[in-house]
Coordinates of C-alpha atoms and ligand atoms in Angstrom, one line a residue:
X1 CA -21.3 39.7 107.3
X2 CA -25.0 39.3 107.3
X3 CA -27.1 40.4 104.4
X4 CA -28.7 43.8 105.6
X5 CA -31.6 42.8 103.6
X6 CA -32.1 39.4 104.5
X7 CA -36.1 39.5 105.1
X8 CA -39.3 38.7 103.3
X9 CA -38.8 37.8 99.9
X10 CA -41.1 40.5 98.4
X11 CA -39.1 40.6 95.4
X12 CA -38.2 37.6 93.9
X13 CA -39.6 36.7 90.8
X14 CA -41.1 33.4 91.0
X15 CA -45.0 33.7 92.3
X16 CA -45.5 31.9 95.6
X17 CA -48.9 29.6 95.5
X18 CA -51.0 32.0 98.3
X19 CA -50.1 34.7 95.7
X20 CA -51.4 32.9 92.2
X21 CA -55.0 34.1 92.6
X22 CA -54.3 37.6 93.6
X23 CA -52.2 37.7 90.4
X24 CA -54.8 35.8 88.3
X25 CA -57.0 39.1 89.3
X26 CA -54.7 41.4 87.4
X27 CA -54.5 39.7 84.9
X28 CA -54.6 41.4 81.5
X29 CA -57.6 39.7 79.3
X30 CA -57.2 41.0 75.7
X31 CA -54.1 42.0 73.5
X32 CA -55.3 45.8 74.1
X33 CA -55.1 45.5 77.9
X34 CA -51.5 44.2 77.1
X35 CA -48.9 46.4 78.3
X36 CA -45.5 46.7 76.5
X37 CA -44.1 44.4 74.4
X38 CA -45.1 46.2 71.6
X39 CA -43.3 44.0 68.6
X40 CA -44.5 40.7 70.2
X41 CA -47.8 42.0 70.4
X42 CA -48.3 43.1 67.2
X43 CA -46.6 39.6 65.6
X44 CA -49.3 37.6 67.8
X45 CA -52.0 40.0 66.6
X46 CA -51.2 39.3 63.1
X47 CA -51.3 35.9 63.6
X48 CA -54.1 35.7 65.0
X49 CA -55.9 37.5 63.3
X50 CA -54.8 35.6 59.8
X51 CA -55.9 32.3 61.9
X52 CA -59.2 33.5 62.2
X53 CA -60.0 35.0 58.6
X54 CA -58.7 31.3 57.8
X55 CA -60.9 29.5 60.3
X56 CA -57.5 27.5 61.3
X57 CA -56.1 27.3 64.6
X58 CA -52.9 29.3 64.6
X59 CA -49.8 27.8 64.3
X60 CA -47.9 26.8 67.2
X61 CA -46.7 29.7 69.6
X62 CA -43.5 29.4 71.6
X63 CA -42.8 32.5 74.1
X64 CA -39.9 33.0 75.7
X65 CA -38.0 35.3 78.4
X66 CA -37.5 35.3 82.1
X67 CA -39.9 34.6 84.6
X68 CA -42.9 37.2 85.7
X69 CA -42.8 38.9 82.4
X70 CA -46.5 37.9 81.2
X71 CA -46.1 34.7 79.4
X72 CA -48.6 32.9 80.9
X73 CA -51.0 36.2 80.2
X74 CA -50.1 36.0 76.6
X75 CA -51.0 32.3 76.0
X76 CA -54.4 33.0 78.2
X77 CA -55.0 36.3 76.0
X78 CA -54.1 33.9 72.6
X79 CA -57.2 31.9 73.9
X80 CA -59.3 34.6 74.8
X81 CA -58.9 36.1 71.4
X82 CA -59.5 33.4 69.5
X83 CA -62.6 32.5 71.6
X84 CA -61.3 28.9 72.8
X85 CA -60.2 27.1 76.1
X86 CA -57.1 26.8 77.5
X87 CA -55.3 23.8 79.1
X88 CA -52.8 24.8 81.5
X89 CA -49.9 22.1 82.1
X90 CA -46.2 22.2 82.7
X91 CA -43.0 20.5 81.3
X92 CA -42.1 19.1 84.8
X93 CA -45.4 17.9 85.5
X94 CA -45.8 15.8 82.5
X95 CA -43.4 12.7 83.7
X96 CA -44.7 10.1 81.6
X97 CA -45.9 10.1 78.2
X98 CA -48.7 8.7 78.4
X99 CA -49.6 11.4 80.8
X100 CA -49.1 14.0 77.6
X101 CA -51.0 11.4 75.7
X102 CA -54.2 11.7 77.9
X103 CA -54.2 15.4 77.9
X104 CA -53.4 15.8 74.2
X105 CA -56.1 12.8 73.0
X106 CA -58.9 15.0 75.5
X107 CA -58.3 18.2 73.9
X108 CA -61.6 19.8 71.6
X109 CA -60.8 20.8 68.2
X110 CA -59.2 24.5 68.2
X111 CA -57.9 24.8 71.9
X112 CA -54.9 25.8 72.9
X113 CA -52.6 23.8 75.2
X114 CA -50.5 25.9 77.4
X115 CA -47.1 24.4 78.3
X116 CA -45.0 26.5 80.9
X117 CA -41.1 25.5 81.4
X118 CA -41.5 23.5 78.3
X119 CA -37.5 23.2 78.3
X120 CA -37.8 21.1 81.2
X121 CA -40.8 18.6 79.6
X122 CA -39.9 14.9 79.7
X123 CA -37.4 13.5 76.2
X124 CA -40.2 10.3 75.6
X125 CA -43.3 13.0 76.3
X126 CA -41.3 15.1 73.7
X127 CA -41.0 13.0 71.3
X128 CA -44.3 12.5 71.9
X129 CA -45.2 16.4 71.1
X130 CA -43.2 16.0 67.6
X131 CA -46.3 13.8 66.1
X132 CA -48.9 15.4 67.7
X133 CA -47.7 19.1 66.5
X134 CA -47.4 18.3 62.6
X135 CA -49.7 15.8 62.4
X136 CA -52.3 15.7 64.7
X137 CA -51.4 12.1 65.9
X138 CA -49.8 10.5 69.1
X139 CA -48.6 7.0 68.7
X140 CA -49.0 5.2 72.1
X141 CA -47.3 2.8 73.4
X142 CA -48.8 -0.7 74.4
X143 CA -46.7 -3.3 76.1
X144 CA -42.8 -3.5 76.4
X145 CA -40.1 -4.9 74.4
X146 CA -40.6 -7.1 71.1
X147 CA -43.7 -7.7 72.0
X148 CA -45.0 -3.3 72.2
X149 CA -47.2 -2.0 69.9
X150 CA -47.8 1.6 69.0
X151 CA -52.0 2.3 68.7
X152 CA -52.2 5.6 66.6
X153 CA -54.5 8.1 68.2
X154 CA -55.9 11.2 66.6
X155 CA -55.3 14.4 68.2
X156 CA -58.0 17.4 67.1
X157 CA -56.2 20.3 65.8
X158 CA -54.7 22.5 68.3
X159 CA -52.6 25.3 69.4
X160 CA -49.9 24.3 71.8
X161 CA -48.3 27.5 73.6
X162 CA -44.8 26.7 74.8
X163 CA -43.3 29.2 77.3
X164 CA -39.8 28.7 78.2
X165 CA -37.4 30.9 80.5
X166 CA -34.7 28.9 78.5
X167 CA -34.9 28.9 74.7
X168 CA -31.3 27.7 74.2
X169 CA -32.1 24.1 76.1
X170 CA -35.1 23.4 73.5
X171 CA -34.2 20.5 71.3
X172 CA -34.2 21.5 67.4
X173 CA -36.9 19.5 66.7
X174 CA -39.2 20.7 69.4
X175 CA -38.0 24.3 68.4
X176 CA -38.8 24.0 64.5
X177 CA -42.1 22.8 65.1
X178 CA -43.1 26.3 66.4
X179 CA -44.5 28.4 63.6
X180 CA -43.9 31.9 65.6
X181 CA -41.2 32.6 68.3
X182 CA -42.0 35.4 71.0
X183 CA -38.9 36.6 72.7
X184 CA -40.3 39.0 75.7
X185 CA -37.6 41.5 77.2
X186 CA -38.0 43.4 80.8
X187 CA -40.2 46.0 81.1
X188 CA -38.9 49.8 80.6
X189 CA -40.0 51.8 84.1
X190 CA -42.8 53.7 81.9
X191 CA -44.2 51.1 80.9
X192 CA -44.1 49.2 84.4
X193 CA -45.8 52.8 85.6
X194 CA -48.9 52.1 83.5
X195 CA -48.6 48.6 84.4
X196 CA -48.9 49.9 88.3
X197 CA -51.5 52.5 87.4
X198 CA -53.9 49.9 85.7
X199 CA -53.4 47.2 88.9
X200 CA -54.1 49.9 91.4
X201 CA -57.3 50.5 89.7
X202 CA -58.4 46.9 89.8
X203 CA -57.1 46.7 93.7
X204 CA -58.6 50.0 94.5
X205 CA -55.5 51.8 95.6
X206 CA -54.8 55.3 95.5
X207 CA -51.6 55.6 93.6
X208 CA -49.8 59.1 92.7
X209 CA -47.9 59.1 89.5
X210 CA -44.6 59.9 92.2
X211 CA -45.4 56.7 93.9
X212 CA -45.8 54.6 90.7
X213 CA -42.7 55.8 89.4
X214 CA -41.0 54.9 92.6
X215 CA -42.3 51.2 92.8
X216 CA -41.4 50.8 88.6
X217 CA -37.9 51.9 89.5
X218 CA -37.4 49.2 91.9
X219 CA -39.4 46.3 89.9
X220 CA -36.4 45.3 88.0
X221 CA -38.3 45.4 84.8
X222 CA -41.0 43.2 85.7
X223 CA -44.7 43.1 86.0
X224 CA -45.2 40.3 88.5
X225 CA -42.4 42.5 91.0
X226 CA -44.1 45.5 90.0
X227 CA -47.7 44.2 91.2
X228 CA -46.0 42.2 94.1
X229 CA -44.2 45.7 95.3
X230 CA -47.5 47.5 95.0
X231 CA -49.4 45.4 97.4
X232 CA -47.2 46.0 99.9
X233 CA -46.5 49.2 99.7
X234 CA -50.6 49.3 99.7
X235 CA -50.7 47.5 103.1
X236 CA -48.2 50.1 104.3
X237 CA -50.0 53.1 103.1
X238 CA -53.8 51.4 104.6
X239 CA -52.2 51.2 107.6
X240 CA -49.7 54.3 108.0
X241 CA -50.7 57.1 105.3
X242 CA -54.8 56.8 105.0
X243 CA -54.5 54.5 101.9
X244 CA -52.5 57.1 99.2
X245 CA -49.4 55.9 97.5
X246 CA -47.1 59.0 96.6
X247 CA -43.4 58.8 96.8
X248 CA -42.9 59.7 100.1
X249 CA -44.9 56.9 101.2
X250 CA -43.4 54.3 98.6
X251 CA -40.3 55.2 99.7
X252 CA -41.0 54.3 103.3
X253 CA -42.6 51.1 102.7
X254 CA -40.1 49.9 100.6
X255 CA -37.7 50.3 103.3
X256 CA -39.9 48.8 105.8
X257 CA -39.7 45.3 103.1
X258 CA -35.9 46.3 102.6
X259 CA -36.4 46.6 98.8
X260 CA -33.1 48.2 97.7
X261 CA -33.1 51.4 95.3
X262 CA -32.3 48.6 92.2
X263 CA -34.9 46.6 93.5
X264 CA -32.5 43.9 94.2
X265 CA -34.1 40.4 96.6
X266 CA -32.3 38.4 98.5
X267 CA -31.1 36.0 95.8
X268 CA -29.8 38.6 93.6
X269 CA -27.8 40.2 97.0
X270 CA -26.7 36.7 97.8
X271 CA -25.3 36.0 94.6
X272 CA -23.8 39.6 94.8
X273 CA -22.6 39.2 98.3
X274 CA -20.8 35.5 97.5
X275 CA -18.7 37.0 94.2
X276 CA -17.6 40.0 95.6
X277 CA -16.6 38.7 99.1
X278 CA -16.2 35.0 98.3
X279 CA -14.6 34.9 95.2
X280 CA -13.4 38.6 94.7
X281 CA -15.3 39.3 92.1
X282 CA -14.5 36.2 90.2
X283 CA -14.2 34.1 87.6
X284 CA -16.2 31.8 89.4
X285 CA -18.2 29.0 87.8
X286 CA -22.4 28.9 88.1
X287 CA -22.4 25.7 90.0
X288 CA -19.6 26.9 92.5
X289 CA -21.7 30.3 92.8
X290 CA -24.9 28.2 93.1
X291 CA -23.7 26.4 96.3
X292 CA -22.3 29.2 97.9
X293 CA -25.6 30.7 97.6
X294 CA -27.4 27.4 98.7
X295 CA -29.9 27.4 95.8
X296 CA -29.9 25.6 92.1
X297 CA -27.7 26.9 89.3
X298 CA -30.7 27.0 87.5
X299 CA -32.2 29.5 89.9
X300 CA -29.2 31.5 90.2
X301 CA -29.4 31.4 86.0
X302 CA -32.6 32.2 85.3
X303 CA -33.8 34.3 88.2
X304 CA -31.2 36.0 89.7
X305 CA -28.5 36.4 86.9
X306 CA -30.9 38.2 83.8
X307 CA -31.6 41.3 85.5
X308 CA -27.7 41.1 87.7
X309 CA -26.9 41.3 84.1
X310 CA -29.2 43.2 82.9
X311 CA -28.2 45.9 85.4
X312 CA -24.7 45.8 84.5
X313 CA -24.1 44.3 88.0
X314 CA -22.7 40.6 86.8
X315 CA -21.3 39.9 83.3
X316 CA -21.2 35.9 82.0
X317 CA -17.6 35.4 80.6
X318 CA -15.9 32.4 78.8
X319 CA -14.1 31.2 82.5
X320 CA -17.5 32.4 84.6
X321 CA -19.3 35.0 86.1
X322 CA -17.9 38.2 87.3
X323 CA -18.5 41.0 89.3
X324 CA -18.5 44.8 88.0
X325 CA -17.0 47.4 89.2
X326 CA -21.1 48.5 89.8
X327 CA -20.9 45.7 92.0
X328 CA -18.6 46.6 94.2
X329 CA -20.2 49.5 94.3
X330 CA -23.4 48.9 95.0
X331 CA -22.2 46.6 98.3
X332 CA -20.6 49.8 99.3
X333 CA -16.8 48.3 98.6
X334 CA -13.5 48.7 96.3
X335 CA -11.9 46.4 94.6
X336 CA -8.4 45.6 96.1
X337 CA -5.0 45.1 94.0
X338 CA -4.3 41.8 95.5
X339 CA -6.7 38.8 95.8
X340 CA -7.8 40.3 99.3
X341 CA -10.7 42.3 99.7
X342 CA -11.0 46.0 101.5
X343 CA -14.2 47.6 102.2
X344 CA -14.6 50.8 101.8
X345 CA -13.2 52.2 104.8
X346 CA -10.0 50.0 104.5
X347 CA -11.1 46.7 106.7
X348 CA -10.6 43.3 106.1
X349 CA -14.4 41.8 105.4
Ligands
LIG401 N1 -48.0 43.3 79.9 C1 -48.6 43.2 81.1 N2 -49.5 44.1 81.4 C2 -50.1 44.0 82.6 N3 -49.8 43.1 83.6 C3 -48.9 42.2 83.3 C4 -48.3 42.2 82.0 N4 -47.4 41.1 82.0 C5 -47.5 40.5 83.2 N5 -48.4 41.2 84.0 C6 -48.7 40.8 85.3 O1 -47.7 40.1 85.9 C7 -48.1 38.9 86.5 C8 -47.2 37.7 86.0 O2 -47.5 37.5 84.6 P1 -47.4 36.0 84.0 O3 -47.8 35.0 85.1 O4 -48.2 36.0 82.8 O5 -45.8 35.9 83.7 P2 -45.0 34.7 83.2 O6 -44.0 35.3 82.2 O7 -45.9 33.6 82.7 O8 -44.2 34.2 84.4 P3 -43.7 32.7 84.7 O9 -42.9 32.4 83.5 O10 -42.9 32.9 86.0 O11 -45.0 31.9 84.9 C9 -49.6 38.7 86.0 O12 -50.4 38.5 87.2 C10 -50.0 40.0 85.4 O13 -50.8 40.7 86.3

């Protein structure tokens, strides 16, 4: 059966490169312009705060939740705040240490150091990131075997901002060396609404509060879908509906990108579409899932899988993941008796 929805990938939750400086534009600059996330905002703005009636860098931030959620605008607003610059790296793109070592020995006294999938930085380069966190130092490596020496280097005092979609594969040590721990949850649809309204305003677009509350209801709780949704549904209404976004109109655009009433991409259908049909509903294990869906269990873990959960479409047991009866029912079938599978109308799949 082919995925009805099997199109542009308006929805998924991973920014594509073309799309990085549109969203840079929306970008919230200050705590205040900081929607949601009301307890980690006001934990950051405590700290923050104390680190400046101090005069001391703040103590090391790590943030975490899934993708899209405004992590990387939190460790951006931490700089802004405190009136400092921000280098912007990731854990996969630091392969060496020495690599780590050359941006960490380069940084000026107070700024913050943004690392993004920080889970996924290399073991030497954080081993690395122990010293350099408590004590300022890196010890560098020179030469190999008996003969290596390790040349200690000052590092100024900094802030490093970890952001991780995956808290639990942090090392202990890396972990403890974080003074403050963000944990960001998915949007609720009001707050997405505001989210929408304040976007619109910076894009120009005439959005009704109908319309906004029919592209929050479909952004699966997050603000990088919810901005992503309202460009397109902008291009529709420029083109079709003299630029106004009410609900009629959102409603008709989204089925023009085939945006499901949960909001639900092609991944999340996919993985839908290969427990229910493949597997009937399960057990089945990520890594069998993953390849029946042709992408990494990672991605199926950390992109798809929070909000399947999160929507009470996919549960995570002991023996692996299975489908909910809201499953079923959202691909329009029934659970059989036996291990065969009838739609709906009584067919064979
Ligand atoms: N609280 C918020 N208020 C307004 N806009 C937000 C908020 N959070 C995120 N956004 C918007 O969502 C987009 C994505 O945010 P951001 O890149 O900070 O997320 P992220 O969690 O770092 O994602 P990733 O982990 O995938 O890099 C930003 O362009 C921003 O416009």
């Amino acid at each position: 059966m082919t995925d009805p929805f099997d199109g542009e990938e308006i929805v998924a939750s991973y920014a594509q490169p073309a799309e990085r400086e549109m969203e840079a534009s929306l970008r919230p600059r200050q705590l205040t312009e900081f929607i949601g996330q009301p307890r980690v905002r006001e934990q950051l703005d405590l700290l923050l705060k104390s680190a400046q009636l101090r005069q001391k860098p703040p103590d090391h931030i790590l943030l975490s939740g899934p993708p899209g959620l405004g992590k990387t605008s939190l460790a951006m607003i931490v700089a802004a705040e405190l009136g400092v610059s921000i280098r912007i790296t990731s854990g996969p793109a630091i392969e060496r240490s020495g690599d780590l070592a050359a941006i960490l020995t380069g940084l000026e006294a107070g700024e913050v150091l943004f690392v993004d999938e920080i889970h996924r930085i290399a073991r030497p380069a954080e081993e690395l990131l122990y010293s350099a966190m408590e004590d300022f130092r890196v010890d560098v490596i020179v030469g190999k075997g008996p003969g290596a020496t390790a040349i200690p280097l000052d590092v100024e005092p900094f802030t490093l901002v970890g952001a991780t979609t995956r808290s639990g594969l942090l090392t202990s040590p890396l972990r403890d060396r974080f003074g403050f721990v963000g944990h960001m949850d998915f949007y609720d649809p009001d707050e997405l609404e505001i989210v929408l309204h304040r976007s619109a305003g910076i894009l120009g677009v005439r959005l009704h509060d109908d319309g906004a509350a029919e592209i929050a209801g479909r952004s699966r709780g997050t603000p990088r879908i919810a901005n992503r949704l309202l460009r397109r549904v902008r291009d529709y209404a420029e083109v079709r509906a003299a630029g106004s976004i009410d609900r009629t109109v959102a409603r008709a655009a989204l089925r023009v990108y085939e945006v499901d009433e949960l909001g639900l991409d092609r991944l999340d259908r996919a993985v839908l579409h290969a427990l229910v049909l493949s597997f009937h509903g399960g057990p089945v294990g990520l890594s069998t899932l993953a390849v029946a869906v042709g992408e990494q269990p990672e991605t199926v873990e950390e992109v798809a899988e929070p909000f399947l959960v999160r929507a009470g479409l996919l549960t995570r047991t002991p023996r692996g993941r299975v489908a909910t009866p809201a499953a079923w029912h959202h691909l329009g079938r029934v659970p059989s008796a036996g291990d065969g599978t009838l739609d709906l109308f009584g067919g064979r799949p």
